[in-house]
Coordinates of C-alpha atoms in Angstrom, one line a residue:
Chain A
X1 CA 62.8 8.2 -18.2
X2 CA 66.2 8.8 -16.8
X3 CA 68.6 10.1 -19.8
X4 CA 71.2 7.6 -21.3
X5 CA 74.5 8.0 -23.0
X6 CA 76.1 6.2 -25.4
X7 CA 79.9 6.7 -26.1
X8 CA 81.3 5.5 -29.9
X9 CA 84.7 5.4 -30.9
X10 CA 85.0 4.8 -34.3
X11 CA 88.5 3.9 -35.4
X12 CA 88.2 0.7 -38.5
X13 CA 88.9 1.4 -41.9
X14 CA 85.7 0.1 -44.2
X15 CA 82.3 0.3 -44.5
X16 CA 81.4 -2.4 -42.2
X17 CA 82.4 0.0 -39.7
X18 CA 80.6 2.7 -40.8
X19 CA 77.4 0.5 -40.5
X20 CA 78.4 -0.9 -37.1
X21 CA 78.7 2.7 -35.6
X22 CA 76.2 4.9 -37.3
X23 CA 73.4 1.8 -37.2
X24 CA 73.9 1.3 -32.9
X25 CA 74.3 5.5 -33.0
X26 CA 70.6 6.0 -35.0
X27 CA 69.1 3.3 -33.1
X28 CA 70.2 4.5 -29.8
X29 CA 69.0 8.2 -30.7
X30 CA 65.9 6.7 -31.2
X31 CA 65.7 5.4 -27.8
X32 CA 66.3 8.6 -26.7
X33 CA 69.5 8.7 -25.5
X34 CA 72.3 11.1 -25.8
X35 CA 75.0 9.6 -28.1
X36 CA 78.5 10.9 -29.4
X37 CA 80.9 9.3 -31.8
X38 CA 84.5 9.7 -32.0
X39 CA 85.8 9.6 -35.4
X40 CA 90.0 8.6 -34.9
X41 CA 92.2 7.2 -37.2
X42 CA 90.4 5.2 -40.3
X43 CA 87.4 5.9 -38.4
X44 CA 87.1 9.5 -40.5
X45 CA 86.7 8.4 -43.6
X46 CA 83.0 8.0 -42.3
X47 CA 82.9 11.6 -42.0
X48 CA 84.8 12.6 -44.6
X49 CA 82.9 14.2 -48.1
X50 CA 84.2 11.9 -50.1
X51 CA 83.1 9.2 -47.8
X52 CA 81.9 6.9 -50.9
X53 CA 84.8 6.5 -52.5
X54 CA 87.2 5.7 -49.2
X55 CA 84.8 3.1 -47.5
X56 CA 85.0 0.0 -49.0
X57 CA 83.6 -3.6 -48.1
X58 CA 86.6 -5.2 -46.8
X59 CA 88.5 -8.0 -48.9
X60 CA 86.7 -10.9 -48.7
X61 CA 83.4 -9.0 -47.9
X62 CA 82.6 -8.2 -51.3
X63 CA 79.9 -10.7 -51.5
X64 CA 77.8 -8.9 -48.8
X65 CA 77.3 -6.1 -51.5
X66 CA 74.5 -7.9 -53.3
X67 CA 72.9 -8.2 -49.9
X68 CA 73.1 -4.5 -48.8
X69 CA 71.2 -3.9 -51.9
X70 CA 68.1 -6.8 -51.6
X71 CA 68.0 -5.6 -47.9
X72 CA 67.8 -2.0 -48.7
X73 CA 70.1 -1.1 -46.6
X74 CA 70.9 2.9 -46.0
X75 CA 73.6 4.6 -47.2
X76 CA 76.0 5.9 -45.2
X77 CA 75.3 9.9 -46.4
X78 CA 72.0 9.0 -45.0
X79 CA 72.9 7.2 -42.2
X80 CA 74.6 10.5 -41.1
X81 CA 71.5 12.7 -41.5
X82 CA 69.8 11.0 -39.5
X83 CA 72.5 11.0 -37.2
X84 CA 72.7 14.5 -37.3
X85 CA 68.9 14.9 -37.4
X86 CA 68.4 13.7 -34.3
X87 CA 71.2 15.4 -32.3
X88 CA 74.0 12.5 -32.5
X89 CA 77.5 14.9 -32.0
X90 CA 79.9 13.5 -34.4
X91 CA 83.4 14.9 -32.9
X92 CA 86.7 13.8 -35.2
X93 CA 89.8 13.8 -33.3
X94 CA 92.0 16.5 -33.7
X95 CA 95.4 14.3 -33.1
X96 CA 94.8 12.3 -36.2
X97 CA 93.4 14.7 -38.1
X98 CA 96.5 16.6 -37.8
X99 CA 98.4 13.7 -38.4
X100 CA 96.8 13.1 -41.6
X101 CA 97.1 16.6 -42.9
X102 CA 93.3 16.8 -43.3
X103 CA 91.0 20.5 -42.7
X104 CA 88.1 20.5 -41.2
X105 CA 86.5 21.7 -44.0
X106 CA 87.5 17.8 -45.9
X107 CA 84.6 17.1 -42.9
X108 CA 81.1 16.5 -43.2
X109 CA 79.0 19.7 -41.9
X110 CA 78.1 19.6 -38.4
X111 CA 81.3 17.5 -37.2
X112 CA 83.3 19.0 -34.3
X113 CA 87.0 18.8 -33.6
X114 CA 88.2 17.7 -30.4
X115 CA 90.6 15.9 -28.4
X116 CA 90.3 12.6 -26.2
X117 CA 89.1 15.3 -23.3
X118 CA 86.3 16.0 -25.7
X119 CA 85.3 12.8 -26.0
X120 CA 86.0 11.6 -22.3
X121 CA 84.1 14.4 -21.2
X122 CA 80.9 12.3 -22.7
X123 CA 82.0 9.6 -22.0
X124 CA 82.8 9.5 -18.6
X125 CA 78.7 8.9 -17.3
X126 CA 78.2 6.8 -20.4
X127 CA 75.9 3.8 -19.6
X128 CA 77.4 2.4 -23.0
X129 CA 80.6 2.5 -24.1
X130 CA 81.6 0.7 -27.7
X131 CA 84.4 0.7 -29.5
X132 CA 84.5 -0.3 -33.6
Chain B
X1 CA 43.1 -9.5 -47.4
X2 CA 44.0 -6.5 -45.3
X3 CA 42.0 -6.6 -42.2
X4 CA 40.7 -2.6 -41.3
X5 CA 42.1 -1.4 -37.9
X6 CA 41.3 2.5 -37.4
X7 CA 44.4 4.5 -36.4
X8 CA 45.2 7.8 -36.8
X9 CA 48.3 7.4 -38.9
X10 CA 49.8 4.8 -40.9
X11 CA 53.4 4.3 -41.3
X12 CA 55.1 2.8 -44.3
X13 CA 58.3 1.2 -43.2
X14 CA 58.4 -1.8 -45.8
X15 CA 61.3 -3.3 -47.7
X16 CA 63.4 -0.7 -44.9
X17 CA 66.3 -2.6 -43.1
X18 CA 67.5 -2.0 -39.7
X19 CA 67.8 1.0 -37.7
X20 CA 65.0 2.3 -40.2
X21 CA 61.7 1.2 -38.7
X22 CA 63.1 2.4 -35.5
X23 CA 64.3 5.7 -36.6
X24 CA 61.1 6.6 -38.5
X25 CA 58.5 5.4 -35.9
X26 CA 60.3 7.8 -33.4
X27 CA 60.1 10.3 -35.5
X28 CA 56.6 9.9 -36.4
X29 CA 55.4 9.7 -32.8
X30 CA 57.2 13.1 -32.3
X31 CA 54.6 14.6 -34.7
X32 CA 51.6 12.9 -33.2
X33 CA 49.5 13.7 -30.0
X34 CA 49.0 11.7 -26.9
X35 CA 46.6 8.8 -27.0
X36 CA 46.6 8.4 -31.0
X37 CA 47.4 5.4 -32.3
X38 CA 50.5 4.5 -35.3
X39 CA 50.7 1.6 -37.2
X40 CA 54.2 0.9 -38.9
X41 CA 54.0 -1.7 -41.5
X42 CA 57.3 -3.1 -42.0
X43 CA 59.2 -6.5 -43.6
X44 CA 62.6 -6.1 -41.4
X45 CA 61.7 -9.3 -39.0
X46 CA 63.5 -7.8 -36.4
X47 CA 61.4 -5.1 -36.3
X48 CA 59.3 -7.5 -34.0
X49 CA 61.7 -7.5 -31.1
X50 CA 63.1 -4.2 -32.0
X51 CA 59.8 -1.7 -31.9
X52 CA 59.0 -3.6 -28.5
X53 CA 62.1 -2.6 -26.6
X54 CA 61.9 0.8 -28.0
X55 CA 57.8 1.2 -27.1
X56 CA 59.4 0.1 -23.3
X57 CA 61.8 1.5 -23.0
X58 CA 60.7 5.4 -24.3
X59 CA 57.2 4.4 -22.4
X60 CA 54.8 4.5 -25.0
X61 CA 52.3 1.7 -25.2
X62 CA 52.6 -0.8 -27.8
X63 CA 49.5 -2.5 -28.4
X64 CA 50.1 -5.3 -30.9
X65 CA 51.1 -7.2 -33.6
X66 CA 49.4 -8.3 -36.6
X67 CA 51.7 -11.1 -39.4
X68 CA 50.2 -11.0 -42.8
X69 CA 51.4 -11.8 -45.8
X70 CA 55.2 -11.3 -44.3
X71 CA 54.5 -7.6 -43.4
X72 CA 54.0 -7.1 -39.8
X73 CA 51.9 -4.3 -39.0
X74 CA 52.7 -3.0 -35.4
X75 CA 50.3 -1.1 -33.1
X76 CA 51.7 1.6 -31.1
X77 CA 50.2 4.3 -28.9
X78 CA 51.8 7.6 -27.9
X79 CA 51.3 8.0 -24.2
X80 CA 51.1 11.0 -22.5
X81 CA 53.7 12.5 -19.7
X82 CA 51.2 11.5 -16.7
X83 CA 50.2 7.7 -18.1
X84 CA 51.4 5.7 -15.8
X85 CA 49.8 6.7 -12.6
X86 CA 45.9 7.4 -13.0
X87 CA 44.5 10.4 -11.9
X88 CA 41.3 9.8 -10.8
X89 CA 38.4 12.3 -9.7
X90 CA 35.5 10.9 -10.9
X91 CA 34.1 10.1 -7.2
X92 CA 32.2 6.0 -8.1
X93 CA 34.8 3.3 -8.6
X94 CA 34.8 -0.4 -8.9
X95 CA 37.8 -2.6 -8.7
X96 CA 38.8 -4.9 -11.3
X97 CA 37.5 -7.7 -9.3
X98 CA 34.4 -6.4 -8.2
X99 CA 33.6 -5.9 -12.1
X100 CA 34.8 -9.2 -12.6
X101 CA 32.3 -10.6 -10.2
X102 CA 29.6 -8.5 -11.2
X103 CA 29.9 -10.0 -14.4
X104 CA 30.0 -13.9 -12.7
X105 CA 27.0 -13.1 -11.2
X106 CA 25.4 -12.2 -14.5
X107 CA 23.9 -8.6 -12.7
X108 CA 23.0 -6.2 -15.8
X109 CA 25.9 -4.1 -16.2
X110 CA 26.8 -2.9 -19.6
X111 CA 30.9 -2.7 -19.8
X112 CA 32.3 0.2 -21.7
X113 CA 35.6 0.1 -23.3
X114 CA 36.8 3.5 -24.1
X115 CA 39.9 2.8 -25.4
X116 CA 41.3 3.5 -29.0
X117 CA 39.7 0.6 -31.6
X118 CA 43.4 -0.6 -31.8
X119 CA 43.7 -1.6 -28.2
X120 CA 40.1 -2.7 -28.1
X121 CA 41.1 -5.3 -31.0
X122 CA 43.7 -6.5 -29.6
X123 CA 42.2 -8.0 -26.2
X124 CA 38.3 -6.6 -24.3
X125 CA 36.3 -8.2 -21.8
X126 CA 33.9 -10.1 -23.7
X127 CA 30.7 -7.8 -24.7
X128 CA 32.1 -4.9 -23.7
X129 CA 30.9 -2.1 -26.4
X130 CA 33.4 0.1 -28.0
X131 CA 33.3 3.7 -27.8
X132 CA 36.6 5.7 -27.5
X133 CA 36.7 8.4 -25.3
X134 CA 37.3 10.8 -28.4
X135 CA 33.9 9.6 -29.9
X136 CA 31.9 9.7 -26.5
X137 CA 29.9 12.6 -27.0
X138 CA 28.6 12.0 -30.4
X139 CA 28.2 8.3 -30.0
X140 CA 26.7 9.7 -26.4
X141 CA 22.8 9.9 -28.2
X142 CA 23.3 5.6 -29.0
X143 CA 23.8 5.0 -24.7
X144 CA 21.0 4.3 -22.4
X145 CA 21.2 6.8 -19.6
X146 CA 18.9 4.9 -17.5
X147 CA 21.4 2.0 -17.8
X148 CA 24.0 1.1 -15.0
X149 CA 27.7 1.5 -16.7
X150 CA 31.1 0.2 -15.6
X151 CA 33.8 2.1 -17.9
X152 CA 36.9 1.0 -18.1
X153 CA 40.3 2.2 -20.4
X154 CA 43.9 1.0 -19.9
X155 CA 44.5 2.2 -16.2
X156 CA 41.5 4.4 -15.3
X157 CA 42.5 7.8 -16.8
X158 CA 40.6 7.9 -20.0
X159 CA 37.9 6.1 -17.9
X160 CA 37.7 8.6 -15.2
X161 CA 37.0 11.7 -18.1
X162 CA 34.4 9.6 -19.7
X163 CA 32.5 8.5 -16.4
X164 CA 32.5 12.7 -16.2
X165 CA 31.2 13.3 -19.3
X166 CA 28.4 10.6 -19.0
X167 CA 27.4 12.4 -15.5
X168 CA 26.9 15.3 -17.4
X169 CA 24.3 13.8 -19.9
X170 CA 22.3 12.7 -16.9
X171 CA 24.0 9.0 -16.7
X172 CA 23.4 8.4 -13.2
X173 CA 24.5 4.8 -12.4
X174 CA 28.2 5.1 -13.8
X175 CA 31.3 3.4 -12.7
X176 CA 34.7 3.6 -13.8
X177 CA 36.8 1.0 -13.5
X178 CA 40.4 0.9 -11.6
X179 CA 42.6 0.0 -12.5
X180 CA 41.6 -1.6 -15.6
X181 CA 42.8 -3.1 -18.6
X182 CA 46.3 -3.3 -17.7
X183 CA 45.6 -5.4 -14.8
X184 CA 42.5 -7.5 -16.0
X185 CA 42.9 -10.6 -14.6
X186 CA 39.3 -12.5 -15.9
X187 CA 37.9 -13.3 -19.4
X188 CA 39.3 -11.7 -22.6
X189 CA 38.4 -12.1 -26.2
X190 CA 40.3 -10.7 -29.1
X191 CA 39.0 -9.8 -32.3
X192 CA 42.3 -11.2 -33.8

């Protein structure tokens, strides 16, 4: 089976986009393919250690929480195991990191640092490209 | 009721949400070895659509689909790096069709399905006996070596090892069946 790729960029404030990126990221892992996720802007807080507190449903979305919970729905620290688990490279971007004043150490373990180039590097023979 | 289908493990994905069933059932066919059988019992309904594209698309075989009591309970197989195209050695063949005509022509041929019980649930050629090839040589004693065979698996591979093993007991009047099961084009019955 020829090897896919998958490019994320991961850029929305909330939790919704946590879900939308790490959910297509796990699944497409699963399919075997190779799959990176760049983490810009709001986008970090998904990697961030104290990702609980900073994602958020979005105003409005509020009601959706009861239905995370009858669904069973995974958590976002385990969302990113299995991420990690199964070989998903997490890269935050430097620029904004910088920007924000935040260390890599305010980072979940195994996220790398780069820069677009990084990212582009991947995602240049991407089959799939998404941006949330 | 909970109808009994052997497999060689069983894999507990209910009340799990999406990318869950996925996510585990890969990672449980990592740990198992070609040609067994996984059974993921899960209550997300997209599961349905969902463990189908991944069986297709990372080439393992699913096999089917039982709905009961809103759990469905999927049937996958792990296939094996050189599945696809059947490697065949065992020197007597018949064709699908000439099996199929055989069988028209009500000649005494006993058909032997050595697939996993999974697969053989799912869909045979009506009478065919059951014996996968795992089981062959202790179920071997049960078989009529005097008897004319046509054995038949998914695409001939399975088929090909068994047709050896039941020359080597002194079977003499053995067949194995290419392509088969994949490409069966005449009666079916289902145990379902």
């Amino acid at each position: 089976m020829a090897n896919k790729k998958v490019a994320i960029i991961a850029s929305s404030p909330g939790l919704e986009t946590a879900y939308k990126a790490l959910n297509i990221a796990t699944a497409a892992a699963a399919l075997d393919a190779e799959v990176a996720i760049f983490f810009t802007f709001e986008g970090l807080s998904i990697i961030h250690k104290d990702a609980e507190q900073m994602l958020k449903l979005r105003p409005g979305n509020e009601g959706l929480a009861e239905g995370f919970k009858k669904v069973n729905v995974p958590t976002v620290p385990q969302l990113l195991d299995m991420a990690k688990e199964s070989g998903v490279r997490m890269i935050a971007c430097q620029m904004t990191v910088d920007v924000m004043g935040l260390e890599k150490d305010h980072f979940i373990d195994g996220v790398e640092l780069g820069g677009a180039a990084a990212f582009l590097d991947f995602a240049f023979d991407a089959q799939v490209t998404l941006n949330f | 009721m909970s109808r009994e289908i052997q497999t060689d493990r069983v894999l507990e994905c209910e009340r799990l949400s999406c990318p869950m069933p996925v996510v585990k059932t890969k990672k449980a066919m990592e740990e198992m070895k070609p040609g067994e059988v996984l059974e993921v019992r899960a209550t997300d309904k997209g599961s349905v659509a969902d463990l189908q594209s991944w069986a297709k698309r990372t080439g393992h075989q699913y096999i089917g689909l039982i709905e009961e009591n809103r759990v469905f309970r999927h049937f996958l197989r792990k296939a094996s790096n050189n599945e696809t195209k059947a490697e065949v050695k065992f020197p007597h063949t018949m064709s699908n069709e000439e099996l199929n005509q055989k069988m028209d022509s009500s000649e005494s041929i006993i058909v032997l399905d050595v697939r996993e019980p999974a697969e053989y649930v799912f869909g045979h050629i009506p009478g065919a006996i059951s014996v996968p090839l795992g089981q062959l040589e202790e179920k071997i004693s049960q078989l009529d070596p005097g008897k004319e065979y046509a054995v038949i698996c998914r695409t001939g591979n399975r088929s090909d090892m068994a047709c050896q093993i039941l020359a080597e007991h002194g079977f003499s009047k053995v067949k194995n069946v290419v392509p088969g099961m994949s490409q069966w084009q005449g009666a079916t019955e289902s145990d379902e």
